[in-house]
Amino acid sequence: IKRTHPFFEPSASPPGGTASFRLPTAGDHVAIDIELACGDMLESLLEAVRGRTAFLAAVADDLTSQLKRALDLFALVGQAGETSDPLPVMYRPVRPGPEARGYEDWTRLIDVTRDSMEALRETNAQAADALLLRWRALPYVLFQRMALDAYAV
């Protein structure tokens, strides 16, 4: 969590109107920066678990909890919720391609969580359905998008 500037900023004035001021939100005073604990080893770790279906299936619920924790932090400052998420506009969180490289490391948690759902579906369809219901119940648009993707697969 980082402190940002503490100033009120005028909102855009309507044509021919007067300038108005908006009330500050928590996001005006602090910014959230999520950093995964594995640091520089991230790519190596992700590569090591890729294709390990049993392992990914076993940690699917834990990965969901960690992704939710990250979104909870963003929600504290108004950057995540039922209608928005903190992802860059060009980042496709459901099925990213090579263009996803270079985004913040925490977004890789989305990729591995999605992969864990696919692994869980292969090993235990009932557990995958239960996790999918959990995703649908979470108050974040990102999980809704991931759930739709899981239904499509």
XYZ file of N, CA, C and O in Angstrom, residues 32-143:
448
model
N -2.589 0.459 -4.336
C -2.244 -0.916 -3.989
C -1.275 -1.455 -5.033
O -1.479 -1.290 -6.227
N -0.229 -2.089 -4.560
C 0.731 -2.738 -5.446
C 0.921 -4.155 -4.923
O 1.489 -4.351 -3.849
N 0.392 -5.136 -5.640
C 0.481 -6.534 -5.220
C 1.762 -7.130 -5.792
O 2.013 -7.031 -6.987
N 2.526 -7.735 -4.933
C 3.766 -8.373 -5.367
C 3.761 -9.806 -4.857
O 3.526 -10.051 -3.674
N 3.978 -10.760 -5.745
C 4.002 -12.159 -5.342
C 5.300 -12.455 -4.607
O 6.364 -11.953 -4.971
N 5.225 -13.265 -3.577
C 6.367 -13.539 -2.713
C 7.511 -14.249 -3.431
O 8.648 -14.185 -2.987
N 7.243 -14.903 -4.547
C 8.297 -15.661 -5.229
C 9.258 -14.766 -6.006
O 10.308 -15.225 -6.443
N 8.922 -13.510 -6.189
C 9.822 -12.553 -6.820
C 10.304 -12.975 -8.196
O 9.520 -13.323 -9.063
N 11.625 -12.968 -8.387
C 12.221 -13.259 -9.692
C 12.033 -14.707 -10.142
O 12.274 -15.035 -11.294
N 11.624 -15.564 -9.234
C 11.463 -16.982 -9.558
C 10.085 -17.294 -10.148
O 9.783 -18.448 -10.433
N 9.269 -16.286 -10.352
C 7.894 -16.488 -10.790
C 7.798 -17.343 -12.044
O 7.081 -18.341 -12.075
N 8.488 -16.967 -13.095
C 8.393 -17.713 -14.354
C 8.831 -19.152 -14.180
O 8.206 -20.071 -14.709
N 9.909 -19.367 -13.433
C 10.395 -20.734 -13.198
C 9.365 -21.555 -12.439
O 9.128 -22.723 -12.765
N 8.749 -20.957 -11.434
C 7.737 -21.666 -10.655
C 6.515 -22.002 -11.504
O 5.986 -23.114 -11.441
N 6.059 -21.045 -12.302
C 4.895 -21.290 -13.146
C 5.184 -22.371 -14.175
O 4.339 -23.218 -14.466
N 6.377 -22.356 -14.717
C 6.764 -23.374 -15.694
C 6.837 -24.748 -15.035
O 6.459 -25.763 -15.627
N 7.302 -24.792 -13.785
C 7.438 -26.066 -13.070
C 6.078 -26.712 -12.787
O 5.958 -27.933 -12.788
N 5.044 -25.903 -12.535
C 3.734 -26.480 -12.220
C 2.862 -26.678 -13.450
O 1.892 -27.433 -13.395
N 3.215 -26.031 -14.545
C 2.421 -26.163 -15.760
C 2.432 -27.629 -16.206
O 3.467 -28.251 -16.296
N 1.270 -28.165 -16.424
C 1.161 -29.550 -16.855
C 1.093 -30.553 -15.710
O 0.851 -31.730 -15.930
N 1.280 -30.113 -14.496
C 1.175 -31.004 -13.327
C -0.267 -30.960 -12.829
O -0.598 -30.263 -11.871
N -1.098 -31.720 -13.491
C -2.534 -31.674 -13.262
C -2.913 -31.952 -11.810
O -3.713 -31.212 -11.225
N -2.355 -32.995 -11.218
C -2.725 -33.352 -9.844
C -2.374 -32.231 -8.872
O -3.164 -31.900 -7.984
N -1.204 -31.635 -9.041
C -0.797 -30.547 -8.151
C -1.710 -29.342 -8.326
O -2.209 -28.776 -7.348
N -1.934 -28.931 -9.567
C -2.784 -27.771 -9.823
C -4.201 -27.993 -9.290
O -4.801 -27.090 -8.704
N -4.729 -29.199 -9.465
C -6.069 -29.500 -8.961
C -6.108 -29.400 -7.438
O -7.070 -28.890 -6.865
N -5.044 -29.848 -6.785
C -5.002 -29.840 -5.325
C -4.949 -28.431 -4.744
O -5.415 -28.204 -3.622
N -4.409 -27.477 -5.483
C -4.268 -26.116 -4.953
C -5.274 -25.136 -5.554
O -5.183 -23.937 -5.309
N -6.240 -25.633 -6.301
C -7.208 -24.752 -6.973
C -7.956 -23.850 -5.994
O -8.107 -22.648 -6.234
N -8.420 -24.409 -4.903
C -9.163 -23.602 -3.925
C -8.250 -22.581 -3.252
O -8.645 -21.430 -3.045
N -7.020 -22.990 -2.924
C -6.061 -22.061 -2.305
C -5.716 -20.914 -3.251
O -5.617 -19.758 -2.817
N -5.527 -21.220 -4.524
C -5.223 -20.167 -5.496
C -6.396 -19.201 -5.625
O -6.201 -17.980 -5.716
N -7.609 -19.736 -5.608
C -8.795 -18.874 -5.646
C -8.800 -17.936 -4.445
O -9.068 -16.734 -4.581
N -8.472 -18.472 -3.270
C -8.437 -17.638 -2.057
C -7.385 -16.544 -2.157
O -7.626 -15.401 -1.735
N -6.219 -16.866 -2.724
C -5.162 -15.860 -2.861
C -5.556 -14.776 -3.871
O -5.297 -13.591 -3.643
N -6.181 -15.176 -4.960
C -6.637 -14.192 -5.938
C -7.719 -13.305 -5.327
O -7.727 -12.089 -5.521
N -8.607 -13.897 -4.550
C -9.631 -13.101 -3.868
C -8.988 -12.115 -2.903
O -9.404 -10.958 -2.817
N -7.960 -12.538 -2.167
C -7.270 -11.631 -1.238
C -6.685 -10.429 -1.988
O -6.752 -9.292 -1.511
N -6.091 -10.690 -3.147
C -5.543 -9.587 -3.945
C -6.658 -8.629 -4.356
O -6.521 -7.404 -4.229
N -7.771 -9.172 -4.823
C -8.885 -8.316 -5.232
C -9.507 -7.596 -4.041
O -9.964 -6.454 -4.178
N -9.516 -8.236 -2.863
C -10.006 -7.554 -1.657
C -9.181 -6.308 -1.373
O -9.725 -5.257 -0.989
N -7.872 -6.400 -1.549
C -7.012 -5.224 -1.342
C -7.341 -4.124 -2.345
O -7.448 -2.948 -1.986
N -7.501 -4.504 -3.602
C -7.863 -3.504 -4.611
C -9.238 -2.909 -4.308
O -9.469 -1.722 -4.542
N -10.152 -3.714 -3.784
C -11.492 -3.215 -3.458
C -11.442 -2.167 -2.350
O -12.265 -1.249 -2.329
N -10.485 -2.295 -1.442
C -10.363 -1.311 -0.365
C -10.175 0.105 -0.880
O -10.570 1.069 -0.231
N -9.549 0.232 -2.032
C -9.307 1.562 -2.596
C -10.181 1.816 -3.829
O -9.897 2.692 -4.629
N -11.244 1.019 -3.972
C -12.198 1.254 -5.048
C -11.742 0.833 -6.424
O -12.290 1.281 -7.419
N -10.761 -0.056 -6.519
C -10.256 -0.482 -7.819
C -10.752 -1.856 -8.247
O -10.350 -2.351 -9.294
N -11.609 -2.492 -7.465
C -12.170 -3.792 -7.829
C -13.561 -3.895 -7.233
O -13.843 -3.311 -6.186
N -14.408 -4.638 -7.905
C -15.764 -4.830 -7.412
C -16.600 -5.607 -8.406
O -16.074 -6.308 -9.267
N -17.912 -5.443 -8.285
C -18.834 -6.181 -9.143
C -18.832 -5.695 -10.582
O -19.279 -6.410 -11.477
N -18.345 -4.485 -10.821
C -18.381 -3.942 -12.178
C -17.020 -3.507 -12.701
O -16.926 -2.996 -13.810
N -15.975 -3.686 -11.920
C -14.651 -3.270 -12.388
C -13.575 -4.136 -11.757
O -13.795 -4.769 -10.734
N -12.434 -4.160 -12.409
C -11.285 -4.830 -11.823
C -10.035 -4.003 -12.119
O -10.060 -3.102 -12.962
N -8.951 -4.272 -11.417
C -7.759 -3.435 -11.536
C -6.838 -3.805 -12.689
O -5.702 -3.361 -12.738
N -7.319 -4.574 -13.621
C -6.467 -5.025 -14.711
C -6.296 -3.947 -15.767
O -7.209 -3.165 -16.021
N -5.130 -3.927 -16.413
C -4.952 -3.001 -17.533
C -5.988 -3.309 -18.620
O -6.388 -4.463 -18.792
N -6.425 -2.300 -19.326
C -7.472 -2.450 -20.329
C -7.118 -3.514 -21.369
O -7.966 -4.300 -21.770
N -5.877 -3.583 -21.782
C -5.483 -4.505 -22.837
C -5.234 -5.927 -22.340
O -5.027 -6.824 -23.129
N -5.231 -6.157 -21.038
C -4.961 -7.489 -20.510
C -6.217 -8.334 -20.614
O -7.281 -7.933 -20.161
N -6.093 -9.494 -21.233
C -7.224 -10.412 -21.335
C -7.054 -11.461 -20.243
O -6.278 -12.396 -20.411
N -7.768 -11.345 -19.124
C -7.532 -12.237 -17.999
C -8.016 -13.662 -18.190
O -7.613 -14.548 -17.478
N -8.879 -13.896 -19.156
C -9.438 -15.229 -19.280
C -8.546 -16.126 -20.128
O -8.141 -17.194 -19.701
N -8.185 -15.722 -21.287
C -7.327 -16.517 -22.171
C -6.214 -15.631 -22.725
O -6.224 -15.262 -23.880
N -5.242 -15.277 -21.880
C -4.197 -14.374 -22.362
C -3.272 -15.050 -23.356
O -3.027 -16.254 -23.276
N -2.792 -14.270 -24.278
C -1.801 -14.749 -25.224
C -0.454 -14.170 -24.852
O -0.261 -13.692 -23.731
N 0.479 -14.175 -25.786
C 1.810 -13.652 -25.487
C 1.810 -12.180 -25.101
O 2.726 -11.709 -24.448
N 0.747 -11.449 -25.481
C 0.699 -10.025 -25.146
C 0.536 -9.804 -23.649
O 0.722 -8.699 -23.153
N 0.191 -10.846 -22.890
C 0.027 -10.706 -21.445
C 1.370 -10.572 -20.731
O 1.433 -10.136 -19.601
N 2.446 -10.924 -21.373
C 3.765 -10.795 -20.757
C 4.055 -9.323 -20.508
O 3.684 -8.453 -21.271
N 4.716 -9.051 -19.418
C 5.080 -7.677 -19.116
C 4.092 -6.968 -18.217
O 4.358 -5.879 -17.758
N 2.927 -7.569 -17.968
C 2.004 -6.966 -17.023
C 2.485 -7.264 -15.612
O 3.389 -8.054 -15.395
N 1.858 -6.657 -14.657
C 2.244 -6.839 -13.270
C 2.230 -8.324 -12.914
O 1.361 -9.073 -13.356
N 3.183 -8.735 -12.087
C 3.307 -10.143 -11.738
C 2.058 -10.722 -11.105
O 1.737 -11.882 -11.311
N 1.318 -9.924 -10.342
C 0.154 -10.477 -9.662
C -0.872 -10.993 -10.653
O -1.637 -11.900 -10.336
N -0.881 -10.476 -11.882
C -1.855 -10.950 -12.866
C -1.573 -12.390 -13.276
O -2.471 -13.075 -13.768
N -0.350 -12.862 -13.057
C -0.033 -14.261 -13.357
C -0.803 -15.188 -12.417
O -1.038 -16.346 -12.736
N -1.203 -14.679 -11.254
C -2.029 -15.452 -10.338
C -3.371 -15.794 -10.999
O -3.933 -16.864 -10.761
N -3.853 -14.921 -11.849
C -5.084 -15.195 -12.597
C -4.864 -16.386 -13.511
O -5.684 -17.309 -13.557
N -3.742 -16.381 -14.226
C -3.454 -17.461 -15.175
C -3.378 -18.814 -14.480
O -3.973 -19.791 -14.934
N -2.639 -18.876 -13.381
C -2.461 -20.159 -12.703
C -3.751 -20.595 -12.004
O -4.045 -21.792 -11.919
N -4.574 -19.659 -11.561
C -5.867 -20.013 -10.968
C -6.781 -20.603 -12.036
O -7.462 -21.613 -11.807
N -6.788 -20.005 -13.200
C -7.579 -20.540 -14.312
C -7.080 -21.925 -14.696
O -7.861 -22.857 -14.887
N -5.753 -22.097 -14.766
C -5.191 -23.406 -15.102
C -5.553 -24.446 -14.049
O -5.780 -25.616 -14.371
N -5.607 -24.023 -12.788
C -5.942 -24.967 -11.721
C -7.396 -25.431 -11.845
O -7.705 -26.581 -11.526
N -8.278 -24.565 -12.305
C -9.673 -24.965 -12.520
C -9.748 -26.026 -13.612
O -10.463 -27.022 -13.488
N -8.999 -25.835 -14.679
C -8.995 -26.823 -15.757
C -8.463 -28.165 -15.256
O -9.002 -29.223 -15.595
N -7.417 -28.126 -14.427
C -6.856 -29.353 -13.869
C -7.865 -30.023 -12.935
O -8.014 -31.257 -12.942
N -8.556 -29.232 -12.148
C -9.550 -29.783 -11.235
C -10.690 -30.430 -12.008
O -11.174 -31.500 -11.635
N -11.092 -29.808 -13.082
C -12.170 -30.377 -13.901
C -11.760 -31.744 -14.456
O -12.563 -32.653 -14.547
N -10.484 -31.893 -14.811
C -9.990 -33.173 -15.332
C -9.949 -34.252 -14.259
O -10.142 -35.431 -14.564
N -9.672 -33.876 -13.015
C -9.466 -34.873 -11.970
C -10.687 -35.101 -11.077
O -10.852 -36.186 -10.542
N -11.516 -34.060 -10.893
C -12.650 -34.180 -9.981
C -13.728 -33.184 -10.408
O -13.754 -32.040 -9.940
N -14.621 -33.647 -11.272
C -15.648 -32.760 -11.835
C -16.553 -32.156 -10.765
O -16.946 -31.000 -10.862
N -16.865 -32.917 -9.716
C -17.731 -32.384 -8.657
C -17.048 -31.248 -7.907
O -17.662 -30.226 -7.604
N -15.764 -31.419 -7.592
C -15.023 -30.353 -6.908
C -14.900 -29.129 -7.811
O -14.978 -27.990 -7.339
N -14.728 -29.351 -9.111
C -14.638 -28.234 -10.057
C -15.962 -27.477 -10.096
O -15.973 -26.243 -10.119
N -17.080 -28.201 -10.092
C -18.389 -27.541 -10.085
C -18.579 -26.723 -8.811
O -19.111 -25.621 -8.852
N -18.117 -27.268 -7.672
C -18.233 -26.537 -6.402
C -17.374 -25.269 -6.430
O -17.811 -24.205 -5.971
N -16.178 -25.363 -6.981
C -15.311 -24.184 -7.070
C -15.908 -23.160 -8.031
O -15.854 -21.959 -7.773
N -16.492 -23.637 -9.099
C -17.139 -22.734 -10.046
C -18.287 -21.977 -9.382
O -18.461 -20.779 -9.604
N -19.051 -22.661 -8.534
C -20.114 -21.979 -7.781
C -19.520 -20.933 -6.844
O -20.091 -19.853 -6.664
N -18.380 -21.242 -6.251
C -17.707 -20.257 -5.390
C -17.318 -19.034 -6.206
O -17.526 -17.895 -5.774
N -16.732 -19.257 -7.383
C -16.345 -18.129 -8.238
C -17.559 -17.258 -8.532
O -17.478 -16.034 -8.492
N -18.664 -17.881 -8.864
C -19.866 -17.119 -9.222
C -20.390 -16.312 -8.047
O -21.015 -15.267 -8.243
N -20.147 -16.786 -6.819
C -20.656 -16.092 -5.631
C -19.745 -14.948 -5.181
O -20.173 -14.088 -4.414
N -18.507 -14.923 -5.657
C -17.578 -13.868 -5.245
C -17.964 -12.543 -5.901
O -18.375 -12.519 -7.061
N -17.810 -11.430 -5.195
C -18.308 -10.138 -5.684
C -17.349 -9.397 -6.623
O -17.261 -8.173 -6.562
N -16.646 -10.126 -7.475
C -15.688 -9.472 -8.362
C -15.953 -9.869 -9.809
O -16.117 -11.053 -10.119
N -15.959 -8.887 -10.679
C -16.219 -9.135 -12.089
C -15.178 -10.092 -12.674
O -15.500 -10.896 -13.555
N -13.971 -10.065 -12.187
C -12.940 -10.973 -12.689
C -13.360 -12.430 -12.504
O -13.238 -13.241 -13.420
N -13.890 -12.775 -11.339
C -14.330 -14.153 -11.115
C -15.532 -14.503 -11.982
O -15.680 -15.646 -12.408
